[in-house]
PDB file of C-alpha atoms in Angstrom:
ATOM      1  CA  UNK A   1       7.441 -23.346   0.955  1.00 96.00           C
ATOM      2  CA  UNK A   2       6.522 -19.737   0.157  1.00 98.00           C
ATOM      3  CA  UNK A   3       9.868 -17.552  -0.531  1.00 98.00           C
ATOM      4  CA  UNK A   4      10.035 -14.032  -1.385  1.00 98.00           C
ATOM      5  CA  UNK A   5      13.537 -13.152  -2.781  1.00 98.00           C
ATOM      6  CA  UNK A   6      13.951  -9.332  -3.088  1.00 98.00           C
ATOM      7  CA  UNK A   7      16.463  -7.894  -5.780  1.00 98.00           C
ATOM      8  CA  UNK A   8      19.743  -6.473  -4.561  1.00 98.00           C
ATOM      9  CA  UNK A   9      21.522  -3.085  -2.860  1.00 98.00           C
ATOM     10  CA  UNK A  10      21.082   0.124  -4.442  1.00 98.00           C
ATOM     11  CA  UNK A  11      23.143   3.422  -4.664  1.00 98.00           C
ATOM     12  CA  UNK A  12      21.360   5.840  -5.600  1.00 98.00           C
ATOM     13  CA  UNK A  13      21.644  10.284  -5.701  1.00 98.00           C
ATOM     14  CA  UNK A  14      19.126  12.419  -4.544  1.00 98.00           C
ATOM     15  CA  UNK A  15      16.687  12.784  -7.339  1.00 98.00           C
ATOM     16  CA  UNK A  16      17.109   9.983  -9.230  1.00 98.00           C
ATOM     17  CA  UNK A  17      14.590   6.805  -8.881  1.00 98.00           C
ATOM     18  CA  UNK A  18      15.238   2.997  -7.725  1.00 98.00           C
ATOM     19  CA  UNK A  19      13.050  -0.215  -8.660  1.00 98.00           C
ATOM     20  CA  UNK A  20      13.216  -3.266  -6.448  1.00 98.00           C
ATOM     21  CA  UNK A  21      11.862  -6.211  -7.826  1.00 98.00           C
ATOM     22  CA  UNK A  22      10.458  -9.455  -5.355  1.00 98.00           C
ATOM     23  CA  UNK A  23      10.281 -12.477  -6.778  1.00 98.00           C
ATOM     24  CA  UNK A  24       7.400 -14.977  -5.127  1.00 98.00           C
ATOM     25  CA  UNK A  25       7.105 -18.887  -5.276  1.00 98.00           C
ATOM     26  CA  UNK A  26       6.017 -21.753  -3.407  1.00 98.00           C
ATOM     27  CA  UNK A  27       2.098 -20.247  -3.799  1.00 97.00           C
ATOM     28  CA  UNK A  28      -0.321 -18.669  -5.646  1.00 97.00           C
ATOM     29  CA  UNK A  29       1.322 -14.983  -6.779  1.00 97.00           C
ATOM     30  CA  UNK A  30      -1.898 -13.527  -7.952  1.00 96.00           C
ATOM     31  CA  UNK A  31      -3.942 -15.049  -5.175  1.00 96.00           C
ATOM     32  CA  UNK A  32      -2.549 -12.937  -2.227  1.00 96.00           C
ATOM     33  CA  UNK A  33      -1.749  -9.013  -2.228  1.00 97.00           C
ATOM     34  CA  UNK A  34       1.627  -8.028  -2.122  1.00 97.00           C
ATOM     35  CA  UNK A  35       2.887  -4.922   0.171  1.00 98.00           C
ATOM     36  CA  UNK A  36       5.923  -2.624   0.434  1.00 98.00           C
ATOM     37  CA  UNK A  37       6.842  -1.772   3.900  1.00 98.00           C
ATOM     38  CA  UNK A  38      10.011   0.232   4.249  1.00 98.00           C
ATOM     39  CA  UNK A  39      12.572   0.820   7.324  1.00 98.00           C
ATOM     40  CA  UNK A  40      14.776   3.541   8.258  1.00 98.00           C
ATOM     41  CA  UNK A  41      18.389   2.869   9.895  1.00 97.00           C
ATOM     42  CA  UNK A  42      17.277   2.529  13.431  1.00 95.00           C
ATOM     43  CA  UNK A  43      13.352   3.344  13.406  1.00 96.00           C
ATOM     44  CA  UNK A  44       9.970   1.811  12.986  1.00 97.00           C
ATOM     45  CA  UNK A  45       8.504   0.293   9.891  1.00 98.00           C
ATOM     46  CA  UNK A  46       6.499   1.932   7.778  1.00 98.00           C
ATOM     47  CA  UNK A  47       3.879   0.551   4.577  1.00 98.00           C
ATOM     48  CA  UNK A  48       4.333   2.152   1.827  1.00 98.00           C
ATOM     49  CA  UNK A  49       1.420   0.467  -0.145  1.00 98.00           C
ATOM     50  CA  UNK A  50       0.187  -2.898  -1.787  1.00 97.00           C
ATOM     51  CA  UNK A  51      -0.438  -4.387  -5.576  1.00 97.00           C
ATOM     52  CA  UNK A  52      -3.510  -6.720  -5.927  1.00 96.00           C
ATOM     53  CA  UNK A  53      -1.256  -9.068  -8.528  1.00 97.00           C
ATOM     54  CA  UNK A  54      -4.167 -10.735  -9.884  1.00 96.00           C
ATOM     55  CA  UNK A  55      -5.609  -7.684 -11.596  1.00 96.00           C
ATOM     56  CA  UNK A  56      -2.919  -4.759 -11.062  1.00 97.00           C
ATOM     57  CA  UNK A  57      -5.152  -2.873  -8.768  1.00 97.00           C
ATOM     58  CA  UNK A  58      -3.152  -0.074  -6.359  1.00 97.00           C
ATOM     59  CA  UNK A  59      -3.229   1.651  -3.110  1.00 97.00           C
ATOM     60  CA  UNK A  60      -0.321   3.494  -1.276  1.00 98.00           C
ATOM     61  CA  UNK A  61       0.235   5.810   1.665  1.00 98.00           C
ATOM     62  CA  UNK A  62      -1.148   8.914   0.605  1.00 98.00           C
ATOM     63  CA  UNK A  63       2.796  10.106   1.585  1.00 97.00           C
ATOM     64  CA  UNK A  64       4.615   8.455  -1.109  1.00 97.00           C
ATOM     65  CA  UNK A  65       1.269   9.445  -3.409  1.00 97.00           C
ATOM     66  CA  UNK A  66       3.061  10.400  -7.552  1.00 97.00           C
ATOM     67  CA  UNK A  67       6.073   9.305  -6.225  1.00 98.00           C
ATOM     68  CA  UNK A  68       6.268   5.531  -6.029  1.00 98.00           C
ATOM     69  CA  UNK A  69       4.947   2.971  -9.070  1.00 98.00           C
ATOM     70  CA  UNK A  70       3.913  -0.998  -8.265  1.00 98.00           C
ATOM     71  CA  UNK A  71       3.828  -2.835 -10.931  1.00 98.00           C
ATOM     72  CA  UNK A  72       3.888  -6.534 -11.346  1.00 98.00           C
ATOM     73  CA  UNK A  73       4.465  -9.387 -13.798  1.00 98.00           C
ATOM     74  CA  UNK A  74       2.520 -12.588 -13.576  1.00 98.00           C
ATOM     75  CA  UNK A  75       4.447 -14.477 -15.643  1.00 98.00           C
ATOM     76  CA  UNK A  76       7.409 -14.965 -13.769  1.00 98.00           C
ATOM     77  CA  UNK A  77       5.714 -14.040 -10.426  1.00 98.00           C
ATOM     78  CA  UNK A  78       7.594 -10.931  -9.473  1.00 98.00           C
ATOM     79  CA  UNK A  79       6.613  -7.756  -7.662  1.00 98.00           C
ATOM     80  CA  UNK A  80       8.205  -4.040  -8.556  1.00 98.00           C
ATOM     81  CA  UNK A  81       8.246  -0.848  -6.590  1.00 98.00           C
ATOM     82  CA  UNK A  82       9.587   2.001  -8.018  1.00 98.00           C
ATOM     83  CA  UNK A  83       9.923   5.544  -6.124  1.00 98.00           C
ATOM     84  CA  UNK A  84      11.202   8.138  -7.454  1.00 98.00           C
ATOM     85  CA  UNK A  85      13.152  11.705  -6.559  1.00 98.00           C
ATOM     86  CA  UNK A  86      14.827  10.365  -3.750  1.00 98.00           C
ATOM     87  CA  UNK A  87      15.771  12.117  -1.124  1.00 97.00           C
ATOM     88  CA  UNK A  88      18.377  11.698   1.405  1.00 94.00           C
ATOM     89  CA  UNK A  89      16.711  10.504   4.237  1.00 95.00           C
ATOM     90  CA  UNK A  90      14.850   7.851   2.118  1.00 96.00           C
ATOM     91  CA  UNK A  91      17.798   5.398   2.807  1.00 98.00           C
ATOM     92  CA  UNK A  92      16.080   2.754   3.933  1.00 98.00           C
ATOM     93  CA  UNK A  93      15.669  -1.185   4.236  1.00 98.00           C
ATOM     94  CA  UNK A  94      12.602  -1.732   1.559  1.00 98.00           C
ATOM     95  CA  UNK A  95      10.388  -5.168   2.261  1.00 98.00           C
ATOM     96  CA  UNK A  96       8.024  -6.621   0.214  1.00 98.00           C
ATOM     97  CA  UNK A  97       5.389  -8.705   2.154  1.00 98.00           C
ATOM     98  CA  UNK A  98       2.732 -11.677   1.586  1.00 98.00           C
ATOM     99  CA  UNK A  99      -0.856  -9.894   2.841  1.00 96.00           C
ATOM    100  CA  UNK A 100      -2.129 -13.455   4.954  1.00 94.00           C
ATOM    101  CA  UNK A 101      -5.256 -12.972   3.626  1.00 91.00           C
ATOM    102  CA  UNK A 102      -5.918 -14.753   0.244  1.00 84.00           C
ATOM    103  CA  UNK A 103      -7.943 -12.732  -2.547  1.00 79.00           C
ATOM    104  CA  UNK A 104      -8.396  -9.361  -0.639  1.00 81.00           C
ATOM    105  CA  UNK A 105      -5.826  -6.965   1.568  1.00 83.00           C
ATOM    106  CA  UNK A 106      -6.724  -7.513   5.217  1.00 88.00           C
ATOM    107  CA  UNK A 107      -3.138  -6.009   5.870  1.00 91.00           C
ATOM    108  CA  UNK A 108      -1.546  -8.467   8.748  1.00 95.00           C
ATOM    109  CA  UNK A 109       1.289  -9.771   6.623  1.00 97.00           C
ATOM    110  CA  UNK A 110       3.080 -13.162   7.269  1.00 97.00           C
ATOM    111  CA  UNK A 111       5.647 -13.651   4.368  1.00 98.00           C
ATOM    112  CA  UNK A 112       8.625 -11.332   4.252  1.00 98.00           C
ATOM    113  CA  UNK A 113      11.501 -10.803   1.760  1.00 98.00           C
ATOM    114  CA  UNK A 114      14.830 -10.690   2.891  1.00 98.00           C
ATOM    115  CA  UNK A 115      14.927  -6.332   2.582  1.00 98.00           C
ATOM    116  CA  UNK A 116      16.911  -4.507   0.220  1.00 98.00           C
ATOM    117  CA  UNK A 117      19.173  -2.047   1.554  1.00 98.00           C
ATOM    118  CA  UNK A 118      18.561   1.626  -0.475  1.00 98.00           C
ATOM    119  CA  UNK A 119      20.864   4.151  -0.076  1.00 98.00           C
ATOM    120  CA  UNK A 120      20.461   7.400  -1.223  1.00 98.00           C
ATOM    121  CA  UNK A 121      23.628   9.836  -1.193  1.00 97.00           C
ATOM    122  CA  UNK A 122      25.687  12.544  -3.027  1.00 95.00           C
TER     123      UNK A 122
ATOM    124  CA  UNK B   1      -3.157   8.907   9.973  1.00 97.00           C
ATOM    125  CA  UNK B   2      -3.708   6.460  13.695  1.00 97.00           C
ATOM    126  CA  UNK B   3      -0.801   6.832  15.398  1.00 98.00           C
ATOM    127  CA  UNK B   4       0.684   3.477  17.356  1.00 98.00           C
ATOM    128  CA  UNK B   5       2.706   4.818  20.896  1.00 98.00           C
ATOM    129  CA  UNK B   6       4.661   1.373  22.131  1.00 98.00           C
ATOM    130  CA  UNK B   7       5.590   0.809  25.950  1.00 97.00           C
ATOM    131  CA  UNK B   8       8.240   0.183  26.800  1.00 97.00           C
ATOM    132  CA  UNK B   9      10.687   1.167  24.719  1.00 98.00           C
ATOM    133  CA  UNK B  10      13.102  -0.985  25.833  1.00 98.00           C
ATOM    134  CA  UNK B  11      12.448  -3.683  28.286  1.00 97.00           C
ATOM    135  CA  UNK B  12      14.817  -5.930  30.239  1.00 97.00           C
ATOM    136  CA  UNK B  13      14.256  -9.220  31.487  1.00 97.00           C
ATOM    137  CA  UNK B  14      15.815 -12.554  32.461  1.00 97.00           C
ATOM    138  CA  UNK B  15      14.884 -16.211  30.663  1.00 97.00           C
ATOM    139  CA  UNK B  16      11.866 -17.687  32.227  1.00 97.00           C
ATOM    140  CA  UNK B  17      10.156 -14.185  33.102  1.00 98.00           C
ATOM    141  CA  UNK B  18       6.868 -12.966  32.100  1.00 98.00           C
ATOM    142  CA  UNK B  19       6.479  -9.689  29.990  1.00 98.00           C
ATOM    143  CA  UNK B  20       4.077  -7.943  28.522  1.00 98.00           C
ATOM    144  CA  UNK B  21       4.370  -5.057  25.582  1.00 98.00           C
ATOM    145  CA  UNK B  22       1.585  -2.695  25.214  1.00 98.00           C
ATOM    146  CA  UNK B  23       0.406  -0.509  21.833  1.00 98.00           C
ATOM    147  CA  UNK B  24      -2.148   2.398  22.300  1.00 98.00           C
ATOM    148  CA  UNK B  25      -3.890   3.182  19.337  1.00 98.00           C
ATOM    149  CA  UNK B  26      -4.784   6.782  18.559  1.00 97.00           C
ATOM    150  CA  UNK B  27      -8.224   6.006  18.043  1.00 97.00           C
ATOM    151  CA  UNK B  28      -9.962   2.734  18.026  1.00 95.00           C
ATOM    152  CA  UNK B  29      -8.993   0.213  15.593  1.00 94.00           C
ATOM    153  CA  UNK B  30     -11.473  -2.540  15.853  1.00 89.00           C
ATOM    154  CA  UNK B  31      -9.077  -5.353  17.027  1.00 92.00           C
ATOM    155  CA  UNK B  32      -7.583  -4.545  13.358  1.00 96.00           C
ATOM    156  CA  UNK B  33      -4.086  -4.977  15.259  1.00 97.00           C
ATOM    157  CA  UNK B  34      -0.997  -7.681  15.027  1.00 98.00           C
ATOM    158  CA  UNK B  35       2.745  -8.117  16.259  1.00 98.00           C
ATOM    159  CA  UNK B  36       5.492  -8.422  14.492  1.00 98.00           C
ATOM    160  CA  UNK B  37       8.984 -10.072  15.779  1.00 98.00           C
ATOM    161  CA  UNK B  38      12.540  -8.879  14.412  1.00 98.00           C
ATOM    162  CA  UNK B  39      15.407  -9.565  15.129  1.00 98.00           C
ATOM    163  CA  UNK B  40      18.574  -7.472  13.740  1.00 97.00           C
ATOM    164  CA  UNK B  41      19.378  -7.774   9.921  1.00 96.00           C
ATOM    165  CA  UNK B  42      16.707 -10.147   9.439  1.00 98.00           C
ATOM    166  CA  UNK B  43      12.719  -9.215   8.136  1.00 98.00           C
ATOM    167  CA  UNK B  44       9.498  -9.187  10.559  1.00 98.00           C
ATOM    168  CA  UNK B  45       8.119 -12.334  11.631  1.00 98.00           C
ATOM    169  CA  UNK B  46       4.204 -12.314  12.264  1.00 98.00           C
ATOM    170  CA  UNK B  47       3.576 -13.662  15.721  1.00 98.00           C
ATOM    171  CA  UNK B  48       0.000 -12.297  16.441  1.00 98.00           C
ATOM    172  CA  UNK B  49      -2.723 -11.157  14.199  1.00 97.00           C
ATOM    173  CA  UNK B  50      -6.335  -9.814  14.475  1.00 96.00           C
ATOM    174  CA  UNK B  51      -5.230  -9.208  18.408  1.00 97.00           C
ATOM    175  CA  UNK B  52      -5.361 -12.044  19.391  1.00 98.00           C
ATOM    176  CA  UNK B  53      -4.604 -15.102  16.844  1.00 98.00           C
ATOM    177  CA  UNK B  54      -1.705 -16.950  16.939  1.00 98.00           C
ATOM    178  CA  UNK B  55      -0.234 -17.133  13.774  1.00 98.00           C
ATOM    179  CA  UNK B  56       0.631 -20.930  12.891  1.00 97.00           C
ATOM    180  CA  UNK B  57       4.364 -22.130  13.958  1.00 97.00           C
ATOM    181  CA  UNK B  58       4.502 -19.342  16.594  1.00 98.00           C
ATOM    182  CA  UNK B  59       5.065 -20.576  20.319  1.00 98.00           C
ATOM    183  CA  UNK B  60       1.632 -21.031  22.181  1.00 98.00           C
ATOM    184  CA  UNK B  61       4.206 -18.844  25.104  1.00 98.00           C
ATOM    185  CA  UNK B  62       3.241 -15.763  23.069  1.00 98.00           C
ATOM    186  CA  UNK B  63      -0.131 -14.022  23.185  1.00 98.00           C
ATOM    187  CA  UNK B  64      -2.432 -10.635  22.481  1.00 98.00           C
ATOM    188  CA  UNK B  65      -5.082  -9.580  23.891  1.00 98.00           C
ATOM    189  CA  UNK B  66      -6.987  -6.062  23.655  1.00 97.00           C
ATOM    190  CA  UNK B  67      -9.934  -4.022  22.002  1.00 94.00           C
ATOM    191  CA  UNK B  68     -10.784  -0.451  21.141  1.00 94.00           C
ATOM    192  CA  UNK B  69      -7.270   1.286  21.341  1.00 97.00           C
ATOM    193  CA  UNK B  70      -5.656  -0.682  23.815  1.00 97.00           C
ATOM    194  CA  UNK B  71      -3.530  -3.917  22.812  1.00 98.00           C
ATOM    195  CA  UNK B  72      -0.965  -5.825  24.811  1.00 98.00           C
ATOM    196  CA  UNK B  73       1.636  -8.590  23.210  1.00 98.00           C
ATOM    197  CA  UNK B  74       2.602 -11.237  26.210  1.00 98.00           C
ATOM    198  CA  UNK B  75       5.244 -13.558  26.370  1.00 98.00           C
ATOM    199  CA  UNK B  76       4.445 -16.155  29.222  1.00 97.00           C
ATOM    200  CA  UNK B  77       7.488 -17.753  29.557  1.00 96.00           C
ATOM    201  CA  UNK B  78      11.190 -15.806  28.315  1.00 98.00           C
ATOM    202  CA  UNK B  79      13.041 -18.139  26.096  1.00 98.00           C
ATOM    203  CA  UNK B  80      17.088 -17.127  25.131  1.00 97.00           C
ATOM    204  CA  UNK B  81      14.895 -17.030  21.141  1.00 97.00           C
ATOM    205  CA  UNK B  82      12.726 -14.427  21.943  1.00 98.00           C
ATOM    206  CA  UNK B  83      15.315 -11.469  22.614  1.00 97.00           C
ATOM    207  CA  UNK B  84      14.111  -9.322  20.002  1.00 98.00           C
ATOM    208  CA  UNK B  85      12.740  -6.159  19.242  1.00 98.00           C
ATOM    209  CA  UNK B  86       8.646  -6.048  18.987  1.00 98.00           C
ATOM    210  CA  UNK B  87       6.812  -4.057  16.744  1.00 98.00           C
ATOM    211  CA  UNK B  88       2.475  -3.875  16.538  1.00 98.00           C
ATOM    212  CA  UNK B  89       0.807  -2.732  13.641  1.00 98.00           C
ATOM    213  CA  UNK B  90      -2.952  -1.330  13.466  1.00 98.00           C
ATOM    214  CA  UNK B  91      -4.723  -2.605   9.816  1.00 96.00           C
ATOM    215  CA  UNK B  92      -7.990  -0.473  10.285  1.00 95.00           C
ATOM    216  CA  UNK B  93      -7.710   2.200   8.300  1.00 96.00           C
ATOM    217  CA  UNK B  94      -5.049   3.615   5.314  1.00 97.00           C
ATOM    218  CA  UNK B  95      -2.362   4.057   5.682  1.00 97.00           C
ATOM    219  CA  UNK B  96      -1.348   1.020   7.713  1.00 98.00           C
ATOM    220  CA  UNK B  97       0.914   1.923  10.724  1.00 98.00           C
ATOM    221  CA  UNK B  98       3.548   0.723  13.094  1.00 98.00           C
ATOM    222  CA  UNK B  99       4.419   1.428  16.784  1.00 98.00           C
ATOM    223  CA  UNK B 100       8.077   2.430  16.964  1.00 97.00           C
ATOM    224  CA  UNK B 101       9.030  -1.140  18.230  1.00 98.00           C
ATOM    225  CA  UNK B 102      10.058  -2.488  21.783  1.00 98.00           C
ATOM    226  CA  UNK B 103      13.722  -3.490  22.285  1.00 98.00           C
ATOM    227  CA  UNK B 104      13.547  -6.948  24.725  1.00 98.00           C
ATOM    228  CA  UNK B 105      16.489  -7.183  25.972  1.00 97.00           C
ATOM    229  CA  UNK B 106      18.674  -9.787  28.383  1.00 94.00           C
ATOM    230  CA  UNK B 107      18.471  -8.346  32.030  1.00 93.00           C
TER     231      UNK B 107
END
């Protein structure tokens, strides 16, 4: 069965950078594209981009644009996002997520990882 | 960026009703739309995609319809499960976006 299991809580200041790391089995890794979507205490989700695993190819939310790094390695099947200078109100449940769509990024996304809880505070 | 405006923002109802959730898109998004299903703590769970597709394992009690900029998420039949809160997403254009989610709650 496909399973996404995301790496734990972070602590983190404003400033600094985290890396969360999503580790994929039960498929294919490099046969599906692999989004971020993030979620604010009490809001709405938003993406924050996608890695094509197969050949390292990137595209994120022109927001988050210098900031945030994707980065994957194939030979344990795991997904990174990195952002960096954190800010405040960047705490934040971060998802990675399964695009359905196998080879290409059609963008409805049926896999989930559990979230990782970031919080960013002085 | 296409913004997604959700109504209601909270909805009650009682087991057995019928409801329906609907997502305006801010311009048209080709049918380029699905619905997600959370519950607190927990991740998304795709119910509907391309409008109207029901994604496999999901309850044949939920559906979507719509086209253009206008999308609704229907749940024929309340079961005690599907208290939840209900998000849509439009996948037309970069950068992806979300409506700000519909909070079903027990009437």
């Amino acid at each position: 069965q496909v399973q996404l299991v995301q790496s734990g809580a972070e602590v983190k200041k404003p400033g600094a950078s985290v890396t969360v790391s999503c580790k994929a089995s039960g498929y294919t890794f490099t046969g599906y594209y692999m989004h971020w979507v993030r979620q604010a205490p009490g809001q709405g989700l938003e993406w924050v981009g996608w890695i094509n695993p197969n050949s390292g190819e990137t595209n994120y939310a022109q927001k988050f644009q210098g900031r945030v790094t994707m980065t994957r390695d194939t030979s344990i099947n795991t997904a990174y996002m990195e952002l960096s200078r954190l800010r405040s109100d960047e705490t934040a449940v971060y998802y990675c997520a399964r695009d359905r769509t196998s080879l290409w990024s059609l963008g409805d996304l049926d896999y989930w990882g559990q979230g990782t809880l970031v919080t960013v505070s002085s | 960026d296409i913004q997604m405006t959700q109504s209601p923002s909270t909805l009650s109802a009682s087991v057995g009703d019928r409801v329906t959730i609907t997502c305006r898109a801010s311009q048209s998004i080709s049918g380029y739309t699905a619905w997600y299903q959370q519950k607190p703590g927990k991740a998304p769970k795709l119910l509907i995609y391309k409008a109207s597709s029901l994604e496999s394992g999901v309850p044949s009690r939920f559906s979507g319809s719509g086209s253009g900029t206008e999308f609704t998420l229907t749940i024929s039949s309340l079961q005690p499960d599907d208290f939840a809160t209900y998000s849509c997403q439009q996948y037309n254009s970069y950068p992806y976006t979300f409506g700000q989610g519909t909070k079903l709650e027990l009437k």
